[in-house]
Coordinates of C-alpha atoms and ligand atoms in Angstrom, one line a residue:
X252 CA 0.0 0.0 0.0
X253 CA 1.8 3.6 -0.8
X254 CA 2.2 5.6 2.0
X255 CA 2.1 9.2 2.6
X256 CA 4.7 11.2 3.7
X257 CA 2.9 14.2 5.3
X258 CA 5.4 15.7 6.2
X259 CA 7.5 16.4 2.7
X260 CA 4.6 15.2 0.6
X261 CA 6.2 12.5 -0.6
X262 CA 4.8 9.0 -2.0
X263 CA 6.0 5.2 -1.2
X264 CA 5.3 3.2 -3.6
X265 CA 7.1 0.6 -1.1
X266 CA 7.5 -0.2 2.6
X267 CA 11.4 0.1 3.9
X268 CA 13.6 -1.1 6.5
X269 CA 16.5 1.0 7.5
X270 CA 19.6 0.9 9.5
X271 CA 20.3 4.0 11.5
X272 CA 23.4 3.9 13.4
X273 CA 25.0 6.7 15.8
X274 CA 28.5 7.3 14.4
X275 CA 30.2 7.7 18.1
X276 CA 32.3 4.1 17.2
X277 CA 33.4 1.1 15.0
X278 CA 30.2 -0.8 13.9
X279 CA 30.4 -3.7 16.1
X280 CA 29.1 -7.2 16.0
X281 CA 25.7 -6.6 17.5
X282 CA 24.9 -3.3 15.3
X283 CA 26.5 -5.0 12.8
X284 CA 23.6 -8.3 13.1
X285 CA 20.8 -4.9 13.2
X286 CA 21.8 -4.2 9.5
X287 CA 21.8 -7.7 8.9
X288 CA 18.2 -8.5 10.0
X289 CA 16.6 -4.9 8.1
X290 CA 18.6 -5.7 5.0
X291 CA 17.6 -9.3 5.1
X292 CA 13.8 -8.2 6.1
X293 CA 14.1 -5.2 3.4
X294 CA 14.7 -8.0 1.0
X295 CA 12.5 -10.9 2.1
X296 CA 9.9 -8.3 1.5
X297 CA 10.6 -6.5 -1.8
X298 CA 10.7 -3.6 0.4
X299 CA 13.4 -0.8 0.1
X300 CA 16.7 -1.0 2.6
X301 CA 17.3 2.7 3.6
X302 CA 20.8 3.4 5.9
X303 CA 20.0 6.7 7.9
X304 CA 23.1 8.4 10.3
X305 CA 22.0 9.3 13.0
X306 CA 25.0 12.1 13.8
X307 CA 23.1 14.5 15.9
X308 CA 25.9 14.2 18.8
X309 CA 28.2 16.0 17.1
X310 CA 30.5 16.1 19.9
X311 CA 31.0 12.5 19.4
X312 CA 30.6 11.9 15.8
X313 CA 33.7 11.2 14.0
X314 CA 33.8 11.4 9.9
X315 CA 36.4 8.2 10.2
X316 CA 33.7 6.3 11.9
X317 CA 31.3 7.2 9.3
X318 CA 33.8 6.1 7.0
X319 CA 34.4 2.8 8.5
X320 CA 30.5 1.9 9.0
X321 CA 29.8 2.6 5.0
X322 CA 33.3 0.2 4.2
X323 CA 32.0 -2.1 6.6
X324 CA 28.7 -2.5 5.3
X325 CA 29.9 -2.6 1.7
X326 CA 31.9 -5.5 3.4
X327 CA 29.1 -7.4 4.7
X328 CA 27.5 -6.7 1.1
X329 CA 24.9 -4.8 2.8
X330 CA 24.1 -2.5 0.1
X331 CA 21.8 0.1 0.9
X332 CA 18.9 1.6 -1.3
X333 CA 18.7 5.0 -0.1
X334 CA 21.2 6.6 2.1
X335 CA 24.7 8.6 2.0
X336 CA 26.1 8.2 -1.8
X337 CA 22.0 7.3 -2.8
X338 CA 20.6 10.6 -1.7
X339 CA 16.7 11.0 -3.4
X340 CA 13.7 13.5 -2.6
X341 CA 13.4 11.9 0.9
X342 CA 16.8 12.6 2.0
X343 CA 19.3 13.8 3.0
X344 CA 20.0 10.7 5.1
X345 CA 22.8 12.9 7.8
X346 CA 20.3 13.9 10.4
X347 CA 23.1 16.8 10.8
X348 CA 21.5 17.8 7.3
X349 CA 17.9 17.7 8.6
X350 CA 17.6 21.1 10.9
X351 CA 14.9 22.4 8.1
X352 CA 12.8 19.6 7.9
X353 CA 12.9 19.1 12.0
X354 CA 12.3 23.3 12.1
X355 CA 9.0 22.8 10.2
X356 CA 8.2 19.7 12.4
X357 CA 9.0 21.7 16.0
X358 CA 6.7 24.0 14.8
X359 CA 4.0 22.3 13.7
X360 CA 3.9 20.7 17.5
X361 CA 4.7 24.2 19.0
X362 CA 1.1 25.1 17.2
X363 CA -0.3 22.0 18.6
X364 CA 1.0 23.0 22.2
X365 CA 2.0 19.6 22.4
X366 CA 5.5 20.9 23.5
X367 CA 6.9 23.5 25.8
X368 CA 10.2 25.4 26.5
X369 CA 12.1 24.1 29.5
X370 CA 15.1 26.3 31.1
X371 CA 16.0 23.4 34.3
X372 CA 19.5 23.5 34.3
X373 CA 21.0 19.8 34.5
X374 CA 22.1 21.0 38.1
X375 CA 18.3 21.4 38.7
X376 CA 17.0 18.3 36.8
X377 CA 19.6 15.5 38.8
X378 CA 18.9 17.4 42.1
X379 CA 15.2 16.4 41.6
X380 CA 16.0 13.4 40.4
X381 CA 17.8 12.4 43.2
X382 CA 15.1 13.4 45.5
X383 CA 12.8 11.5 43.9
X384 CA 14.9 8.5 44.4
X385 CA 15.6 9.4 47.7
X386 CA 11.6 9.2 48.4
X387 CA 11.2 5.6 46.5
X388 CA 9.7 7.0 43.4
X389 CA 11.0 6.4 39.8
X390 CA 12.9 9.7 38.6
X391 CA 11.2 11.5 35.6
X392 CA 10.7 15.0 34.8
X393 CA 8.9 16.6 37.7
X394 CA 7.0 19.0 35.1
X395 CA 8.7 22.4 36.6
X396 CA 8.5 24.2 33.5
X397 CA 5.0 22.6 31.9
X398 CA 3.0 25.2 32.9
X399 CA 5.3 28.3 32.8
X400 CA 3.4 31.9 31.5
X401 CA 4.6 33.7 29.2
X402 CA 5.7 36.5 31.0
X403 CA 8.0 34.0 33.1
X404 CA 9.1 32.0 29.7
X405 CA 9.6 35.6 28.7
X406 CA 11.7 36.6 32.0
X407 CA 13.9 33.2 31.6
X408 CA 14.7 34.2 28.4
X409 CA 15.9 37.5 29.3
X410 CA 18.2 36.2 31.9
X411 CA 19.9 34.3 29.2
X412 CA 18.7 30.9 29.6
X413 CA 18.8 28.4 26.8
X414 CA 15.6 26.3 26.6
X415 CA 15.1 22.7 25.4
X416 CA 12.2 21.9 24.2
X417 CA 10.1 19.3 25.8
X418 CA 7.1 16.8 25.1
X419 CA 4.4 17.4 26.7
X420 CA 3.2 13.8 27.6
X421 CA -0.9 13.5 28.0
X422 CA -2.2 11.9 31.1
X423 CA -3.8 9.5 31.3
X424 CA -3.3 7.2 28.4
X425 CA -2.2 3.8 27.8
X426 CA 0.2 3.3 24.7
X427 CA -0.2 0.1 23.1
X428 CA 1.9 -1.9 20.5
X429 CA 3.1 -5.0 19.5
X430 CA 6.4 -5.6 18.7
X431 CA 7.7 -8.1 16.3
X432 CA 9.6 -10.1 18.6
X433 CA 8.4 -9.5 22.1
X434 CA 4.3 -9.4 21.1
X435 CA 1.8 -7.2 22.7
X436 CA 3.2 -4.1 24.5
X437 CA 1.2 -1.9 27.2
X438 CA 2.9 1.3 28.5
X439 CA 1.0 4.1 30.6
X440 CA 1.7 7.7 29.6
X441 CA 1.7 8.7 33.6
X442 CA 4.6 6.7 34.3
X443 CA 6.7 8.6 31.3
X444 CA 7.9 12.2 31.8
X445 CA 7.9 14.8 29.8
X446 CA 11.1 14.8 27.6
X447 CA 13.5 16.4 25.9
X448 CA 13.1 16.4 22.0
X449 CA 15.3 19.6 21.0
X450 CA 18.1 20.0 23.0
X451 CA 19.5 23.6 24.3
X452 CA 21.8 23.9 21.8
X453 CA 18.7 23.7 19.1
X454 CA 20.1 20.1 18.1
X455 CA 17.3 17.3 17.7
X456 CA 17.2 14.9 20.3
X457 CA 16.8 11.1 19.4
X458 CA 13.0 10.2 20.5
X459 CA 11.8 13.2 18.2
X460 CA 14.2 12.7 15.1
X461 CA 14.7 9.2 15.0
X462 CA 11.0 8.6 14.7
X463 CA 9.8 11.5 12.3
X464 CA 12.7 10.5 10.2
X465 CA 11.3 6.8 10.1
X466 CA 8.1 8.4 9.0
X467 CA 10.0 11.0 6.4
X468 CA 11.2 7.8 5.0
X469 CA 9.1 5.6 4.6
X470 CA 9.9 3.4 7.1
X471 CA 7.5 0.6 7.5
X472 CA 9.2 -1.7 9.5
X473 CA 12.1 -1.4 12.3
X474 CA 14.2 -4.1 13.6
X475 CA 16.0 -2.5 16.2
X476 CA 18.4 -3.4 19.6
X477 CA 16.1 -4.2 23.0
X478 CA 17.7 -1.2 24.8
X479 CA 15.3 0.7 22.4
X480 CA 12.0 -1.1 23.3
X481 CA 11.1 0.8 26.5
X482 CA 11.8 4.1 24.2
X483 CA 9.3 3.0 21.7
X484 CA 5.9 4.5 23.7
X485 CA 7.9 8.3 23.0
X486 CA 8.0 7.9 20.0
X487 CA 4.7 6.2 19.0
X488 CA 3.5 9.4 21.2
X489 CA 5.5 12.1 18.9
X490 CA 4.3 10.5 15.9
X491 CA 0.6 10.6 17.1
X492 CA 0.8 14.2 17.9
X493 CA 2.0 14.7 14.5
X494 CA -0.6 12.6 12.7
X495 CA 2.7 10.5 11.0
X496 CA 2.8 7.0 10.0
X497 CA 3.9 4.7 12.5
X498 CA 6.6 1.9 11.7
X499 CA 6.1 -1.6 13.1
X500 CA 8.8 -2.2 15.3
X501 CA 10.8 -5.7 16.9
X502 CA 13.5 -5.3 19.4
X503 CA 16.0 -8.0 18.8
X504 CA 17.6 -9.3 21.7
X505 CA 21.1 -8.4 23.1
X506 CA 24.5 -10.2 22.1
X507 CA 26.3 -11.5 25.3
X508 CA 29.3 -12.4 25.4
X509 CA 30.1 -15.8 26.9
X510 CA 30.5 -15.1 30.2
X511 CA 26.8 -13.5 30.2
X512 CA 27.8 -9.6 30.2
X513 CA 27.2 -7.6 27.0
X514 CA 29.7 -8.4 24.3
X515 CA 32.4 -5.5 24.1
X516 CA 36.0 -5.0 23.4
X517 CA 37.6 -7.5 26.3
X518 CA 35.3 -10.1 24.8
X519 CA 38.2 -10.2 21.8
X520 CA 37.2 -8.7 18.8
X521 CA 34.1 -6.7 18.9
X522 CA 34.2 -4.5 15.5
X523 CA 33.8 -6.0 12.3
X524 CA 37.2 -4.0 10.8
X525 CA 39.5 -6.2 13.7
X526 CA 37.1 -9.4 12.1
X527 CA 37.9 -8.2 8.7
X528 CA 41.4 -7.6 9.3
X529 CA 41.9 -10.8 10.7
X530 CA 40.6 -12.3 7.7
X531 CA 37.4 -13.7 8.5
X532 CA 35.2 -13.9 5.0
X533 CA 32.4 -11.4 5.2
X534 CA 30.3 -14.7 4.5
X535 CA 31.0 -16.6 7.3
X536 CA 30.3 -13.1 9.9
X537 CA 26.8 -12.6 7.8
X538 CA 26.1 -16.6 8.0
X539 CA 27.1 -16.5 12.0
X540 CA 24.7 -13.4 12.8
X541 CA 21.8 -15.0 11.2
X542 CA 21.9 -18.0 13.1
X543 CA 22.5 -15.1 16.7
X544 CA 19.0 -14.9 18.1
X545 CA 17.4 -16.3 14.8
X546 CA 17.0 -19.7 14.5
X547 CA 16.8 -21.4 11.2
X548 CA 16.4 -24.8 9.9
X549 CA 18.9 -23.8 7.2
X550 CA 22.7 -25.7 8.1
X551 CA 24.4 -24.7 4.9
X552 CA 26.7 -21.5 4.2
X553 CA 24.2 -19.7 2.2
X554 CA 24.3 -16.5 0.2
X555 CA 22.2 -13.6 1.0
X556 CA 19.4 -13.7 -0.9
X557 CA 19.1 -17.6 0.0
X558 CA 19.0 -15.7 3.7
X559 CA 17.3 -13.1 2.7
X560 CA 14.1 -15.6 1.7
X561 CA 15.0 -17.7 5.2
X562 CA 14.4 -14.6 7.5
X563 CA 11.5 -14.3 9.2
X564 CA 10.7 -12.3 12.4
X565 CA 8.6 -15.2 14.1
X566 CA 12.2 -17.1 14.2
X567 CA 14.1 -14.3 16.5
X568 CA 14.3 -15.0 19.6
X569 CA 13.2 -13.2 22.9
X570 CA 16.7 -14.5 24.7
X571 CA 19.6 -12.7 25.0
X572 CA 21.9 -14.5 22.2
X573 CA 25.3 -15.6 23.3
X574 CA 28.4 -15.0 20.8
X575 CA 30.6 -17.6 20.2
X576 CA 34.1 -17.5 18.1
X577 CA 34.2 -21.4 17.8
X578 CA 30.9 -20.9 15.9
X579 CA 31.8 -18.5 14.3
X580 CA 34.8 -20.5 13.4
X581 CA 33.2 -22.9 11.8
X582 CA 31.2 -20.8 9.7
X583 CA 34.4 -19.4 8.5
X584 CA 36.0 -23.0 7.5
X585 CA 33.1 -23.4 5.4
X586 CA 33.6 -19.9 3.8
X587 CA 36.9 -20.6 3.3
X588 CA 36.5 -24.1 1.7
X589 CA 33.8 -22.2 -1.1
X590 CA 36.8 -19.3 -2.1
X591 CA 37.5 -19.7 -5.6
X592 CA 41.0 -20.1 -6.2
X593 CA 41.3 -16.6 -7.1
X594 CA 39.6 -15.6 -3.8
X595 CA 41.7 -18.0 -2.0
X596 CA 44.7 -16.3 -3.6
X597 CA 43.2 -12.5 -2.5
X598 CA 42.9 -14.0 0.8
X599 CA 46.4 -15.3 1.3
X600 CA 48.0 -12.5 -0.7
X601 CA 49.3 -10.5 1.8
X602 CA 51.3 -13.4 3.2
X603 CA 53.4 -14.5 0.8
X604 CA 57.0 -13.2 0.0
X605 CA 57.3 -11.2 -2.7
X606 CA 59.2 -12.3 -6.0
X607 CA 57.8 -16.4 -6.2
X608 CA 57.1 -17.6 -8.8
X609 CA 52.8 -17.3 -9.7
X610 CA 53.0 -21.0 -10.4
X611 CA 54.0 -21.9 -7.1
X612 CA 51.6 -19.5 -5.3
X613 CA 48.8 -20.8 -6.8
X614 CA 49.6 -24.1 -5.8
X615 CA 51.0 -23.1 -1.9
X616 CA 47.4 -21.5 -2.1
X617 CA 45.5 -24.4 -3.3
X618 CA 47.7 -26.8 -0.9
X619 CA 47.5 -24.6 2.7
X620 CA 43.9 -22.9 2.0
X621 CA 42.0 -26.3 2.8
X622 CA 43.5 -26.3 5.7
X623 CA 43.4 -22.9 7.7
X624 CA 40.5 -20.8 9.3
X625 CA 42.4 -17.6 9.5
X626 CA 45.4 -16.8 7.5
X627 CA 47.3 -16.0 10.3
X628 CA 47.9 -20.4 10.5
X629 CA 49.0 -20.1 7.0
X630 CA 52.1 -17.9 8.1
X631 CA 53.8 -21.0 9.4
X632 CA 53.6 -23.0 6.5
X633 CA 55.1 -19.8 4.2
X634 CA 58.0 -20.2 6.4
X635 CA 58.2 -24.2 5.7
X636 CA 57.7 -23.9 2.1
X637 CA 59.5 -20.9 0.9
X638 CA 61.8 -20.7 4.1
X639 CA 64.6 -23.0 3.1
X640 CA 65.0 -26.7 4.3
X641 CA 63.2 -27.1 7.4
X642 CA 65.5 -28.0 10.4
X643 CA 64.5 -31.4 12.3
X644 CA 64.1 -31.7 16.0
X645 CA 66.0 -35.0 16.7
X646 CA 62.9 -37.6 17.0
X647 CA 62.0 -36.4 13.5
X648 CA 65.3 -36.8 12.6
X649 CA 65.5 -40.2 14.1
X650 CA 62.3 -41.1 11.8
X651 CA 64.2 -40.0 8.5
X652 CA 67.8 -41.7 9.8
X653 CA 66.0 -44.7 10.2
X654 CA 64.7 -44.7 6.8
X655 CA 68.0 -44.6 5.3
X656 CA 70.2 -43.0 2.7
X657 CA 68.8 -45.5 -0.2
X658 CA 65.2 -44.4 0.2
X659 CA 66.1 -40.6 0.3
X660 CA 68.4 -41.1 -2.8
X661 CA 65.5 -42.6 -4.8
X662 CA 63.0 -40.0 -3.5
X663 CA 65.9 -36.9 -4.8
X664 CA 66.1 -38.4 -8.0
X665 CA 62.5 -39.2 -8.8
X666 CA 62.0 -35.8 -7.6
X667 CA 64.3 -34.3 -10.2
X668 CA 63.0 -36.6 -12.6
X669 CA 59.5 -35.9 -12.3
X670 CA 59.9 -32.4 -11.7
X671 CA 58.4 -32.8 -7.9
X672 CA 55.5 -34.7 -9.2
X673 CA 54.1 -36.8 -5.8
X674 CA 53.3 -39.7 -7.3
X675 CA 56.7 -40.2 -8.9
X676 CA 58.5 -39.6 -5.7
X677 CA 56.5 -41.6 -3.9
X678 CA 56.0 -45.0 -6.4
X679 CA 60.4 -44.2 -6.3
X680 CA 60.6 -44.7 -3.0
X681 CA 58.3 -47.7 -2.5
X682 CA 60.1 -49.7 -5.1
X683 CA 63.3 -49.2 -3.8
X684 CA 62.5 -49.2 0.0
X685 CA 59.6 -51.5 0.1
X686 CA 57.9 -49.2 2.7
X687 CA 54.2 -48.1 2.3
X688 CA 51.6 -46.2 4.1
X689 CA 53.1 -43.9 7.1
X690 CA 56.8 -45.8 6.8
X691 CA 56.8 -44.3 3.7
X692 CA 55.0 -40.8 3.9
X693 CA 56.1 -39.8 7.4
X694 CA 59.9 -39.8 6.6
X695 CA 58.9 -37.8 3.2
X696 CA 57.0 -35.3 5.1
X697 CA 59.3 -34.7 7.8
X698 CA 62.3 -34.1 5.5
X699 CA 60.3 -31.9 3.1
X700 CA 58.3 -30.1 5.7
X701 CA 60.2 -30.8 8.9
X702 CA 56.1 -31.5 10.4
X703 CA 54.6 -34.8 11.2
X704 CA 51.3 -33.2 10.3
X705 CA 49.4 -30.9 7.8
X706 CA 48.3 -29.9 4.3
X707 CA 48.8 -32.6 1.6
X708 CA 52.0 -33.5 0.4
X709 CA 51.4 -33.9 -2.4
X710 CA 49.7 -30.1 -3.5
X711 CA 52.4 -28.7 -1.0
X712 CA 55.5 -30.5 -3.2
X713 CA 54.1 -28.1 -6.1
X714 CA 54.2 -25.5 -4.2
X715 CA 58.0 -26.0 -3.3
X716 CA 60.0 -23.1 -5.0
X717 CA 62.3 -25.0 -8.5
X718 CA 64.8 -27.7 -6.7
X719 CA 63.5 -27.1 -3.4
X720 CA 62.2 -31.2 -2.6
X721 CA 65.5 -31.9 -4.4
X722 CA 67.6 -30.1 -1.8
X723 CA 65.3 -31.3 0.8
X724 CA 64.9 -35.0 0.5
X725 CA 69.6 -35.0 -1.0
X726 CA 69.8 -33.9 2.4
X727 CA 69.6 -37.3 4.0
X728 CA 70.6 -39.5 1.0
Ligands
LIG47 N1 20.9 5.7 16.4 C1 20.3 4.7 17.3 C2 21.3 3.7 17.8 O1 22.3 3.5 17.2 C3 19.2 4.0 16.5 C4 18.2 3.3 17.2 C5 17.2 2.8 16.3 O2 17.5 1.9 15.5 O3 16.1 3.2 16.3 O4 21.1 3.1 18.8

């Protein structure tokens, strides 16, 4: 159904989801699963995916975060519909940019006289609220300025004092919803205050701009963190007094972190840049977040429109979810064993030593991508292939003594013979030792790699720089 944006005018000819994140950080893991579930729902639905910054703090908005949320989402392959870089008429989509659409809005409810100035000075306003505490009642605005004249507004003005601009909440009323996740909600207005939605320094606060944005944008549905949930009733309450459309909203359950307090920093990695440069695939983090809180019958790695038709909001769950690397871990191994060899090689780039041959990256790529999460565990084997001979600790070296100077002697000169081709060396070695099975690989493996375990031999002996399992396996002939 199109819906009306009364407030610009504007048409939607579809719903939306959107994303709207306060740039005061790195996008972490649980904002990061927020984008996840709109995009996904934006998707499921045919409905538009709309990213909105919310930068009204400028004191603690940073452009570099700003920056790093965009890369990161790109990351993710979260691409947005409308937002910073897709500006259209609903925009712009930097609540910083937004003062003349809010300055229409402020007045509209300053006609309404469902606002009021307020000049309590934050001294004033915790003093109250600590004697309210102090007599066992919940703090909330105690309504000092509601009913102010106009020749006192008028006096507090001339003494100098800035004025917020507050909410008046009506008595009396019980604000109803229900929520996508959590079901039917029932607040009462009487236990909400009066609050702030223009702050003194004419900025707009968040109940008032985050909701008539929503509505500016044709916002029809809001997945959103649970902090937010006991928020919602001001908001429902600004958009009412404004006559705007009203988005459905679903609070999605906290990420904990394993020992059961919020996930943060000292949890490990918390942002998805540290994830990303770590090397986890964007695939695995977007697989792992839709499995946090959301359960799915789907086991396999999928892409995201395959996720994007298995969301649904009757699958997330009211529990707090609990993050987990080793899952996360896992969804990574199965990321990694999809990468093309070309991704594989984009992957492991970084890591290897500049001026080998492309022959024998491809194949050190092909032989020690199967068998890492993360490529910090390939570093080791870069040393072991392109490192020079790998030095023995003695019981290794026991191993390949014991095999003798014949077998070594017929695995050097199959391998210059068939140009390091495994099956050669080892149908060499066999004939002319009469070992088989781990007689005859372990000794090969610890005099070409110097480990008893790890990728295939065979796909590693390709990977060997020219002469390299030559040198190696002379070594002990
Ligand atoms: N800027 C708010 C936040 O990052 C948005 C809350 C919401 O999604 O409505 O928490």
């Amino acid at each position: 159904m199109a819906q009306m944006d009364s407030a610009t005018g504007g048409v939607f000819s579809r719903g939306a989801t959107r994303f709207a994140p306060s740039p005061t950080g790195e996008l972490h893991l649980g904002n990061a699963r927020t984008a996840l579930f709109n995009y996904l729902l934006a998707r499921h639905a045919g409905e538009r995916f709309v990213l909105r910054i919310e930068d009204t703090d400028a004191g603690r908005t940073r452009p570099e975060y700003i920056e790093g949320l965009l890369a990161d989402l790109r990351w993710l392959g979260l691409e947005w519909d409308a937002g910073p870089g897709r500006e259209d008429a609903h925009g712009p989509y930097f609540q910083s940019q937004r003062a003349a659409h809010y300055a229409g809005l402020f007045a509209r409810l300053e006609n309404l006289g469902a606002v009021y100035p307020c000049f309590c000075t934050a001294l004033q306003l915790e003093a109250s609220r600590r004697a309210q505490r102090a007599s066992g009642r919940p703090p909330r605005y105690a309504g000092t300025c509601r009913d102010l004249t106009a020749q006192e507004r008028e006096r507090h003005r001339a003494q100098g004092l800035a004025a917020t601009l507050r909410f008046r909440v009506p008595s009396g009323q019980r604000i109803e919803f229900t929520d996508l996740v959590h079901g039917p909600q029932s607040f009462l207005s009487d236990d909400i205050g009066d609050f702030v939605i223009r702050r003194a320094d004419g900025s707009a606060a968040f109940f008032f701009c985050n909701a008539v944005d929503d509505a500016s944008m044709g916002v029809s549905q809001v997945l959103r963190g649970e902090d937010h949930l006991a928020n919602t009733p001001r908001q429902l309450l600004v958009l009412a007094a404004l006559g705007l459309p009203v988005p459905r909203y679903g609070h999605v359950s906290l990420i904990l972190g394993p020992d059961g307090a919020p996930l943060s920093k000292r949890h490990g990695a918390a942002s998805v840049r540290e994830f990303r440069e770590r090397g986890y695939r964007p695939e695995a983090l977007v697989n792992y977040l839709f499995r946090l809180g959301h359960s799915s019958p789907e086991h396999a790695l999928l892409g995201l429109p395959e996720l994007a038709r298995a969301f649904d909001t009757s699958h997330l769950g009211r529990s707090s979810a609990h993050y987990d690397e080793q899952q996360l871990r896992v969804w990574q191994k199965s990321a990694v064993h999809q990468l093309t060899p070309e991704q594989a090689r984009g992957w492991l780039a970084a890591l290897l030593p500049e001026g080998i041959a492309a022959a024998s990256a491809d194949a050190f790529v092909a032989a020690v991508a199967p068998n890492v999460v993360l490529p910090e565990d390939a570093a080791p084997w870069v040393r072991i292939v392109f490192g020079g001979p790998p030095v023995l600790e003695p019981p290794d070296e026991q191993v390949v003594r014991e095999a003798g100077p014949g077998f070594f002697a017929a695995a050097a000169r199959a391998a210059v013979a068939g140009a390091s081709d495994p099956a050669a060396i080892t149908d060499a070695v066999r004939t002319a030792s009469g070992r088989k099975g781990a007689q005859l690989y372990m000794p090969l493996r610890l005099a070409l790699t110097g480990c008893r375990h790890g990728p295939e031999l065979g796909p590693l002996l390709k990977a060997l720089p020219a002469g390299e399992a030559e040198r190696r396996l002379a070594r002990f002939a």
